[in-house]
Short mmCIF file of C-alpha atoms and ligand atoms in Angstrom, two decimals:
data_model
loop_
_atom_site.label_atom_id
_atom_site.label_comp_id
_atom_site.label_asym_id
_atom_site.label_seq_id
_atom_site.Cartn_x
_atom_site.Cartn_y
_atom_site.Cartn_z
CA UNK A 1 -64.66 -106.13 -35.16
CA UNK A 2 -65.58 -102.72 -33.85
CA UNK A 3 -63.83 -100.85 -31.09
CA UNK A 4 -64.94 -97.61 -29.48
CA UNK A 5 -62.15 -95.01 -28.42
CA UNK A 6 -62.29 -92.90 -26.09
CA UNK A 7 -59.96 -89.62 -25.67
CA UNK A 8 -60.18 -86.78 -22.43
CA UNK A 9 -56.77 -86.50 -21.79
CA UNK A 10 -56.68 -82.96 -22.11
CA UNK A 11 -58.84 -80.34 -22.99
CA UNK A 12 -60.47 -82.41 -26.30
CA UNK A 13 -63.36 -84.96 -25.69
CA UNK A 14 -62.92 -86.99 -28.37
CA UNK A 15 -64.90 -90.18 -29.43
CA UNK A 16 -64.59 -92.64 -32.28
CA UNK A 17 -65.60 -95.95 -33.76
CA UNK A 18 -63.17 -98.19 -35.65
CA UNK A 19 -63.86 -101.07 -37.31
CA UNK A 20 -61.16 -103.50 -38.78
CA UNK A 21 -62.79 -103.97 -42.08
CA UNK A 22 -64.31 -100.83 -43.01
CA UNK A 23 -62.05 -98.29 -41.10
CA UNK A 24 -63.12 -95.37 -38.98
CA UNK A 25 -66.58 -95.27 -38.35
CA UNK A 26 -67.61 -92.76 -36.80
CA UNK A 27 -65.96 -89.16 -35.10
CA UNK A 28 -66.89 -86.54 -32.84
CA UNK A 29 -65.01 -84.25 -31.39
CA UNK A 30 -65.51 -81.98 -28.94
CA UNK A 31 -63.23 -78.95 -28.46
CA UNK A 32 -62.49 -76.78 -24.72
CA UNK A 33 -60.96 -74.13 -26.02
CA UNK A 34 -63.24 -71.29 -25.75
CA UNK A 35 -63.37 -72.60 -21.88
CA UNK A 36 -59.73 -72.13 -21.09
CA UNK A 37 -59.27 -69.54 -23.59
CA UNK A 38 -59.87 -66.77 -20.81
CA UNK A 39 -57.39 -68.36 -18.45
CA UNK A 40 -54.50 -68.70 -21.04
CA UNK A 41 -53.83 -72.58 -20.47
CA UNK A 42 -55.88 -75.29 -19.85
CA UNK A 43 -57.19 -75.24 -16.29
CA UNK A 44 -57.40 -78.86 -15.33
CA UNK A 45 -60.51 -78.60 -12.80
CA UNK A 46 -62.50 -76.98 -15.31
CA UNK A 47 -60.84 -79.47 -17.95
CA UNK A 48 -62.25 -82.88 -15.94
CA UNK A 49 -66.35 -81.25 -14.99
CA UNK A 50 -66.43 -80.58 -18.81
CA UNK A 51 -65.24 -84.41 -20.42
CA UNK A 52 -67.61 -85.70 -17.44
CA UNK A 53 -70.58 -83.26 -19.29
CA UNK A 54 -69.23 -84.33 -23.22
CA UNK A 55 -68.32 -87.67 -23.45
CA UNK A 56 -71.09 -89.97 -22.89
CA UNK A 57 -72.78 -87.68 -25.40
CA UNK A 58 -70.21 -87.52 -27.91
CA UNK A 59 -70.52 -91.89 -27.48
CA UNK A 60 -74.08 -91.74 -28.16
CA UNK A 61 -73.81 -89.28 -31.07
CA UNK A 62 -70.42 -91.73 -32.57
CA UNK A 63 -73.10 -94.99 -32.19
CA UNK A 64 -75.83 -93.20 -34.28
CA UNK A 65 -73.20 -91.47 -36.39
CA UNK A 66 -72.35 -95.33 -37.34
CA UNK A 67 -75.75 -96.95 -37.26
CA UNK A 68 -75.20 -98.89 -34.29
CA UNK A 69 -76.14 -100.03 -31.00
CA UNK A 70 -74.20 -100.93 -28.01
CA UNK A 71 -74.39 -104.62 -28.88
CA UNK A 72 -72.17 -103.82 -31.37
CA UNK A 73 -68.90 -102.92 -29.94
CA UNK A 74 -66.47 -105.57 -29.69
CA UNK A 75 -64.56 -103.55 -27.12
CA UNK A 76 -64.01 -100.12 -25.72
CA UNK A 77 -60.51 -98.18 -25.97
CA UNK A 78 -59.41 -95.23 -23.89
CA UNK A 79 -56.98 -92.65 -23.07
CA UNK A 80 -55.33 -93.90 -19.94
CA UNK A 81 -52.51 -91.85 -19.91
CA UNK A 82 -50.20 -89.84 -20.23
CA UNK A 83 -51.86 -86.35 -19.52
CA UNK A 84 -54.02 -84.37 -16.73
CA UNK A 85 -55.10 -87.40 -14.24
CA UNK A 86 -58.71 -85.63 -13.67
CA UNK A 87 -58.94 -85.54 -17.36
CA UNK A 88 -57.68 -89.07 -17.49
CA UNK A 89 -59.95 -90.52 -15.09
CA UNK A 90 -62.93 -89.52 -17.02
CA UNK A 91 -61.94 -91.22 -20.08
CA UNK A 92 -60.97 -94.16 -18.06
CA UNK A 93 -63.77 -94.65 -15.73
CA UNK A 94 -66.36 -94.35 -18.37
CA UNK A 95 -65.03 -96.64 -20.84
CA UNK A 96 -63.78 -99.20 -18.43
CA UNK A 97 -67.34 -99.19 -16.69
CA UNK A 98 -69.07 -99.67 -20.27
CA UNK A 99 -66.57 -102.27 -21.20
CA UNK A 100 -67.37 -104.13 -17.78
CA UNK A 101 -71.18 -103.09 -18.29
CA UNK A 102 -71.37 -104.03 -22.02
CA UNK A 103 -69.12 -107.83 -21.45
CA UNK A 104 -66.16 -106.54 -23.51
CA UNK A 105 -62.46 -106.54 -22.95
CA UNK A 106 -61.15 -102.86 -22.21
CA UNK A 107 -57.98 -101.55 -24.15
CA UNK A 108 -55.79 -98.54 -21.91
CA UNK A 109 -54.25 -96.52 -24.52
CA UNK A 110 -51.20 -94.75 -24.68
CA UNK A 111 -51.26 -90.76 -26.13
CA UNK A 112 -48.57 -90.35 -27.85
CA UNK A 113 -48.77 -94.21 -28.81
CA UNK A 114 -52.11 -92.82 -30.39
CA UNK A 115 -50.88 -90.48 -32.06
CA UNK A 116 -47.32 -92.24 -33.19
CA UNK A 117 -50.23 -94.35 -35.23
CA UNK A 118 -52.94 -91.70 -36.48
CA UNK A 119 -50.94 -91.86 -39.90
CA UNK A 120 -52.20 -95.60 -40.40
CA UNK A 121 -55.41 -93.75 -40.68
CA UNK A 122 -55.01 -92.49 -43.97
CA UNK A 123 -54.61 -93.98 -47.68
CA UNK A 124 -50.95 -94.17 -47.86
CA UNK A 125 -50.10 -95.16 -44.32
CA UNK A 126 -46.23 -96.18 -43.57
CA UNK A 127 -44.67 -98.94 -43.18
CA UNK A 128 -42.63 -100.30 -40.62
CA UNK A 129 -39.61 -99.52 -39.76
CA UNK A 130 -39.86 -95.26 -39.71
CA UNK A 131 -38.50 -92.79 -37.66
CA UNK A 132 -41.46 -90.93 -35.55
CA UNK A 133 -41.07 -87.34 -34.78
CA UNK A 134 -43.76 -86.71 -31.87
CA UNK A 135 -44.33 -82.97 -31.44
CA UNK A 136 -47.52 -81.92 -29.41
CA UNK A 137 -48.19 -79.43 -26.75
CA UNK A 138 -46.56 -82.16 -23.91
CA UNK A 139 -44.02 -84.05 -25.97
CA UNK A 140 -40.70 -83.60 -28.44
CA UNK A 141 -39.69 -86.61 -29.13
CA UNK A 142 -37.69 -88.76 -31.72
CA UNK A 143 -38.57 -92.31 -31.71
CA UNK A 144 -36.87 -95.01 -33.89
CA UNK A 145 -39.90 -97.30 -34.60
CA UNK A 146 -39.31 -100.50 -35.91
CA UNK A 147 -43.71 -102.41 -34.89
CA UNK A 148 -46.00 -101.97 -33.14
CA UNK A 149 -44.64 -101.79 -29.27
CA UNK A 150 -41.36 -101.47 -30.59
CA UNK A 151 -40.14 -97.86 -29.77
CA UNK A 152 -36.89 -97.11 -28.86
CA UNK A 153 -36.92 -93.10 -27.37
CA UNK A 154 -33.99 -91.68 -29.57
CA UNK A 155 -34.28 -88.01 -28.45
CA UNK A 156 -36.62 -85.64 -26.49
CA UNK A 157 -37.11 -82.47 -25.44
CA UNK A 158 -35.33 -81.53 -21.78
CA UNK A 159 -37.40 -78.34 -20.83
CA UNK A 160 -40.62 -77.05 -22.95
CA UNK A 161 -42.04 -79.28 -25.72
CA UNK A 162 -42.43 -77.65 -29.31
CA UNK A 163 -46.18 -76.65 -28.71
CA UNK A 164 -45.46 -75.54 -25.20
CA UNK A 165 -42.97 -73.19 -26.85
CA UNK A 166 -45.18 -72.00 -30.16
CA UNK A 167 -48.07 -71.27 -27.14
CA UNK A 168 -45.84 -69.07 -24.94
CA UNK A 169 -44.13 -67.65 -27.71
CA UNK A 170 -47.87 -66.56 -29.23
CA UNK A 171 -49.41 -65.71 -25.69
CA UNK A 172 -45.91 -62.96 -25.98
CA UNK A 173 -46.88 -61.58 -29.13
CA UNK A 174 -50.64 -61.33 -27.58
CA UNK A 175 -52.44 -64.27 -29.53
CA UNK A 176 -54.97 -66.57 -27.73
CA UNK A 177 -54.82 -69.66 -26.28
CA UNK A 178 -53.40 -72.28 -27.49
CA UNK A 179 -51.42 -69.60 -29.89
CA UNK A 180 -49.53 -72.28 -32.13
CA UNK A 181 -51.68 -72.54 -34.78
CA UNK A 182 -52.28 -68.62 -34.84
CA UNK A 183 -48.64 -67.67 -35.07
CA UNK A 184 -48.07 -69.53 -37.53
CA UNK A 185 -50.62 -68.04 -39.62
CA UNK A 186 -49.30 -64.32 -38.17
CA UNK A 187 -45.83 -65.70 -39.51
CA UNK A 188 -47.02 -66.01 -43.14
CA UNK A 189 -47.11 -62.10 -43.21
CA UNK A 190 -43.48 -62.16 -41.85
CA UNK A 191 -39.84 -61.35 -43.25
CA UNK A 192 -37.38 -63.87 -42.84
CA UNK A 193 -34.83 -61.65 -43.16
CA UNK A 194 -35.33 -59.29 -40.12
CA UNK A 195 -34.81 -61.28 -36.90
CA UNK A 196 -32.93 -63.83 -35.95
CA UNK A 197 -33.00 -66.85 -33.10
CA UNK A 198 -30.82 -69.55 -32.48
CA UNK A 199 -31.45 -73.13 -33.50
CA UNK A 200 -30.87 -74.89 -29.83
CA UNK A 201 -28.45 -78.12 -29.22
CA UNK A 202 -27.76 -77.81 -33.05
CA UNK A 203 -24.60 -77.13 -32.56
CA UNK A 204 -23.64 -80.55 -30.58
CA UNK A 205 -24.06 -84.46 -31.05
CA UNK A 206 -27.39 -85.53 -30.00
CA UNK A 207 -31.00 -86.16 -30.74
CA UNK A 208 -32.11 -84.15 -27.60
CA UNK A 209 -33.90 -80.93 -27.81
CA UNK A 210 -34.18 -77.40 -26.17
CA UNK A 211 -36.81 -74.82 -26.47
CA UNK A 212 -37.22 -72.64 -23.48
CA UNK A 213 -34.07 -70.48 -24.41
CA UNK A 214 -35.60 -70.05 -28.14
CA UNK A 215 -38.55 -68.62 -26.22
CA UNK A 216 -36.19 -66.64 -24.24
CA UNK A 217 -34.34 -65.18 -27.25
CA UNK A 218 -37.93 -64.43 -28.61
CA UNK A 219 -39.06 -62.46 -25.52
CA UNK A 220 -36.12 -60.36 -25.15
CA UNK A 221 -36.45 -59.51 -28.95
CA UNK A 222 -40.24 -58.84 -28.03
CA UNK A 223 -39.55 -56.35 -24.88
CA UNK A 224 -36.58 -54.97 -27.03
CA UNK A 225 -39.33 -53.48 -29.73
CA UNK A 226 -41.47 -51.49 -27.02
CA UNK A 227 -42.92 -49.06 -28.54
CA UNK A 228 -42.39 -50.29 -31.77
CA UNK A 229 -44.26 -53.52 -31.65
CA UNK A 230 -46.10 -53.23 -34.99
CA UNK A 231 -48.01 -55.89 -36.24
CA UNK A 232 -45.30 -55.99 -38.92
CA UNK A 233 -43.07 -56.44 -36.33
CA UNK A 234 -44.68 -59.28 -34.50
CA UNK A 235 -45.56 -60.83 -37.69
CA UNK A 236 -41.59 -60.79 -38.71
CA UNK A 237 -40.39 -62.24 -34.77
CA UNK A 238 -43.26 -64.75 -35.53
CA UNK A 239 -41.52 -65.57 -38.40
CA UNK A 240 -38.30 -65.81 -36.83
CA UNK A 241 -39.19 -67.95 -33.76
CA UNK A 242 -41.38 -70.27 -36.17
CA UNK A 243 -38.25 -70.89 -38.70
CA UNK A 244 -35.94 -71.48 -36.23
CA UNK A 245 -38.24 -73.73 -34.04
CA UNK A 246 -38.96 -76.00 -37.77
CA UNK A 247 -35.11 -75.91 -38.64
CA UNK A 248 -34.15 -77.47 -34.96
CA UNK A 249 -36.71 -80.36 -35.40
CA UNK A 250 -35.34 -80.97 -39.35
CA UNK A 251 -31.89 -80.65 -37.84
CA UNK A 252 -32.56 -83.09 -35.73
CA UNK A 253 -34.82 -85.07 -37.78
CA UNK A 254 -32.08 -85.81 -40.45
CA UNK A 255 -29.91 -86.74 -37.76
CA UNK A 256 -32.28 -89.43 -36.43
CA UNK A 257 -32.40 -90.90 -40.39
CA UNK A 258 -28.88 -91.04 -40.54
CA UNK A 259 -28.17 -92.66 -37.53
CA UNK A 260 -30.84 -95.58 -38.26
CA UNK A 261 -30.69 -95.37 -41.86
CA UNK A 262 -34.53 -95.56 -42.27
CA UNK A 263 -36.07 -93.31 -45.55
CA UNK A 264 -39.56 -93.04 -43.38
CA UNK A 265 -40.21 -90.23 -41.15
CA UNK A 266 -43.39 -90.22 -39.41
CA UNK A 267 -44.64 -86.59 -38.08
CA UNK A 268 -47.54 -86.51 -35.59
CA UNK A 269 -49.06 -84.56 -32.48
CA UNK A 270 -50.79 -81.22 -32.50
CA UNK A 271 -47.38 -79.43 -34.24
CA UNK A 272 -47.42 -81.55 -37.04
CA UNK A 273 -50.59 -79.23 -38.66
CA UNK A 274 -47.94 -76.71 -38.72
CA UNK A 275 -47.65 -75.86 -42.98
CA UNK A 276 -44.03 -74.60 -42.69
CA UNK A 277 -43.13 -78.24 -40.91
CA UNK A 278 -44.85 -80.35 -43.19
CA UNK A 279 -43.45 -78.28 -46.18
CA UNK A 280 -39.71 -78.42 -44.96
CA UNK A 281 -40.05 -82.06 -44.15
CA UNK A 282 -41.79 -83.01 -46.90
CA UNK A 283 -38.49 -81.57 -49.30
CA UNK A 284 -35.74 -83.40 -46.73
CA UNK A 285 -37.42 -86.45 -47.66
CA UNK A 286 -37.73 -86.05 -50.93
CA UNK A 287 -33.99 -85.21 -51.46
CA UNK A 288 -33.37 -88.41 -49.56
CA UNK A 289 -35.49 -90.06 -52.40
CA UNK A 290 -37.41 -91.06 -48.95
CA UNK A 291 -41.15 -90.30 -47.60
CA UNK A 292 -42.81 -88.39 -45.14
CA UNK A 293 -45.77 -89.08 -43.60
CA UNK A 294 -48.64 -87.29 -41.28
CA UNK A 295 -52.22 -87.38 -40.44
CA UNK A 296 -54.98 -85.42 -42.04
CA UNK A 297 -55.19 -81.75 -39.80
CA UNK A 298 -58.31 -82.76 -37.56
CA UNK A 299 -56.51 -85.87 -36.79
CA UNK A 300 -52.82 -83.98 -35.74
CA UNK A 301 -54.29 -82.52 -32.74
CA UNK A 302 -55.97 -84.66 -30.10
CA UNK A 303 -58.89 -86.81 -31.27
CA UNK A 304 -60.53 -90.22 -30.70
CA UNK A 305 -60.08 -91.68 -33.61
CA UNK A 306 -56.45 -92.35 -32.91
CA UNK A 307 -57.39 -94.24 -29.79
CA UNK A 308 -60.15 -96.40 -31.30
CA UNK A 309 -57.39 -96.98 -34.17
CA UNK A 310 -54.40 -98.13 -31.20
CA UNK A 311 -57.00 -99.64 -29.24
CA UNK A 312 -57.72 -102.01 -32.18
CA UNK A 313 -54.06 -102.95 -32.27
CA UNK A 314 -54.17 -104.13 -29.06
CA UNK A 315 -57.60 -106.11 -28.95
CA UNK A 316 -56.14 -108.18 -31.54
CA UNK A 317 -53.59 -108.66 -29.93
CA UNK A 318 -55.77 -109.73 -26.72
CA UNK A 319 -53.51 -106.76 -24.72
CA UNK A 320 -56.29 -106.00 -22.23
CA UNK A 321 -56.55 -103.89 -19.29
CA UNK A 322 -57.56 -104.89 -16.16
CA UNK A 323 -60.68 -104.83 -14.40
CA UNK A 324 -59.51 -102.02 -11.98
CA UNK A 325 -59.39 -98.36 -13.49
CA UNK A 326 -55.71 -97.16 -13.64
CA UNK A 327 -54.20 -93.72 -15.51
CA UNK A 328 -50.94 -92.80 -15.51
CA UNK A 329 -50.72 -89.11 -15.75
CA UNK A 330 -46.79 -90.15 -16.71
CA UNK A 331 -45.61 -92.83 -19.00
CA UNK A 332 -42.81 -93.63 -20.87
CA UNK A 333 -44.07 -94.76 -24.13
CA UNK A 334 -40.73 -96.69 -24.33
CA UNK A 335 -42.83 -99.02 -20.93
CA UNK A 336 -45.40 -100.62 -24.02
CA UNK A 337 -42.28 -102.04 -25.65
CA UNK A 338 -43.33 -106.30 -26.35
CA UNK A 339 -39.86 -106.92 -24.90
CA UNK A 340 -40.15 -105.65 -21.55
CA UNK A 341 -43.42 -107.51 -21.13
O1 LIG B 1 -51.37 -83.09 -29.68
P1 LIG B 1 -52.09 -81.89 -29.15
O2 LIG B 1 -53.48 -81.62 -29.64
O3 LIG B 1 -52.21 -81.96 -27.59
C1 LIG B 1 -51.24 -82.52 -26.78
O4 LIG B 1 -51.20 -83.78 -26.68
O5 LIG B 1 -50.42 -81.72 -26.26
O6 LIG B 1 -51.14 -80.64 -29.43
C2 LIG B 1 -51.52 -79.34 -29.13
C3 LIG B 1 -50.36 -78.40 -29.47
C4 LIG B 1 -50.58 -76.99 -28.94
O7 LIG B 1 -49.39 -76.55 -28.32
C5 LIG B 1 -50.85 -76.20 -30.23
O8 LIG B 1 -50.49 -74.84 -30.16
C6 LIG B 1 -49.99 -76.94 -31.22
O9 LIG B 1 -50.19 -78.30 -30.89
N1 LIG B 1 -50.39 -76.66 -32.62
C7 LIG B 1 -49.61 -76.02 -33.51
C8 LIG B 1 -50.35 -75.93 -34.72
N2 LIG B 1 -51.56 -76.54 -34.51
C9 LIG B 1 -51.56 -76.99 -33.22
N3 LIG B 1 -48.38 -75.50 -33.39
C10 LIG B 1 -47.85 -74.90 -34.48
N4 LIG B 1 -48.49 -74.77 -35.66
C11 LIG B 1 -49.74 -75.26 -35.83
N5 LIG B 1 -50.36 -75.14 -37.01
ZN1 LIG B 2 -51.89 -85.07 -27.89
#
């Protein structure tokens, strides 16, 4: 069986073709960053007129990429929410109206349910049950996963999510849009020594998580430097704001382990490409004699290769979506649990 996915939730168009036997098929991906780069954020007008310019293309390049024709596709997977409902509805209307036009069932997918699954992607994918630790540019959040549709929200952010605070952080210290990726890289010239920020909601019981006062206590130590805002300088708050932003989520993290005494931690979202989060998480599971797991980089960030993937899940599971064409620009991903239904 071979299922088409279909991502626009945000500013990626991103197409894929998965097929049960042989695995991912086919990926394209296309990026809107130089678009929104000159705005500082994604601007979601601008977002919506560009997936309604990429993403038939992008299907058409994914069914030559895999040698195939229309006829082919067993059914047709796409973003339906959460994220920007212009965005959404792109996604949405154009794979619901080629599952209708084509005479296969539709699959809506859940984001972060996507990308709780991208590491069943890879070789050495995990097995159930595992703790998930979702960190994109939307979402912080710890989920105790024990199957598929069978995620119990242990934790989440209450203000910005991890990305959110990595992008304003890095817009502070003057890097582009979206700035997580590039202050991390800045922070591998930094001292750890120099600054210091606090690791938020550490200090108390509980799997929830704050970031905008981490972003605060970077800013002030930003505007404290004036005229001496060196690139040394930003390099070594980079480094600050980056360790103490990792330590929070492995704080919290080990917590989540203990309290469900699972030995699988699952990171995934765009923060999970971060090297200094992979690295520290990588040696708290290995001193637990346990085992972390992630994607591959390109599939971290958003991508359609995580939808076909979920959207497979569900067609064999006959979980379609109805004829009409629904987003929902907020979900709870806790609302796909097989109990509630
Ligand atoms: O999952 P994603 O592509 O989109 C959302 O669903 O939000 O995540 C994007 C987020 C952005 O905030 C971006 O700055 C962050 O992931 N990000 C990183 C790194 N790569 C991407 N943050 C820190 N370090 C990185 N290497
Ligand atoms: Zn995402």
């Amino acid at each position: 069986m071979k299922i088409l996915g279909i991502e626009t939730s945000c500013d990626e168009t991103g197409v894929a073709i998965y097929d049960d036997k042989q695995g991912l098929i086919a990926n394209q991906l296309y990026s809107q960053i130089k678009l929104h780069a000159d705005y500082g954020g994604v601007v979601p007008e601008l977002a919506s007129r560009d997936h309604i310019r990429k993403t038939v293309p992008l299907i058409k390049a994914a069914l030559k990429q895999a040698n195939l024709t229309a006829n082919d596709i067993d059914g047709v997977a796409y973003t339906a929410g959460p994220g920007l409902i212009g965005a959404l509805m792109v996604g949405a209307s154009v794979g619901r109206s080629l599952a209708y036009a084509w005479n296969v069932p539709a699959v809506a997918v859940h984001h972060m349910e996507g990308h709780l699954l991208a590491p069943m992607l890879e070789d050495n994918p995990p097995e159930f049950p595992f703790v998930a630790l979702l960190v994109s540019g939307g979402h912080t959040q710890l989920i105790k996963v024990t199957g598929v549709g069978e995620y119990a929200l242990l934790g989440e952010s209450i203000d910005d999510a991890a990305g959110e605070a990595f992008d304003k952080t890095a817009k502070l210290l003057g890097l582009d849009y979206p700035g997580g990726a590039k202050l991390s890289k800045l922070a591998e010239q930094g001292a750890a020594s120099r600054f210091h920020f606090p690791r938020p909601m550490t200090d108390r019981p509980g799997l929830d998580f704050s970031f905008s006062g981490l972003k605060t206590a970077a800013a002030n130590t930003i505007h404290q430097q004036e005229q001496d805002l060196d690139e040394q300088t930003k390099a070594d708050i980079a480094r600050a704001f980056e360790d103490a932003l990792v330590d929070t989520l492995l704080i919290k993290s080990r917590r989540a382990l203990d309290l469900t005494g699972f030995n699988r931690l699952v990171i995934a979202g765009g923060v999970s490409a971060n090297k200094t989060l992979r690295n520290k998480l990588a040696k708290l599971m290995t001193d637990r004699k346990g085992q972390v797991y992630y994607p591959r980089l390109e599939f971290c960030t958003d991508n359609g290769a995580m939808i076909a993937y979920a959207g497979m899940i569900h067609l064999k599971a006959s979980q379609f979506a109805e004829l009409a064409i629904e987003v929902k620009p907020r979900w709870p991903l806790s609302e796909l649990n097989i109990n509630n239904k």
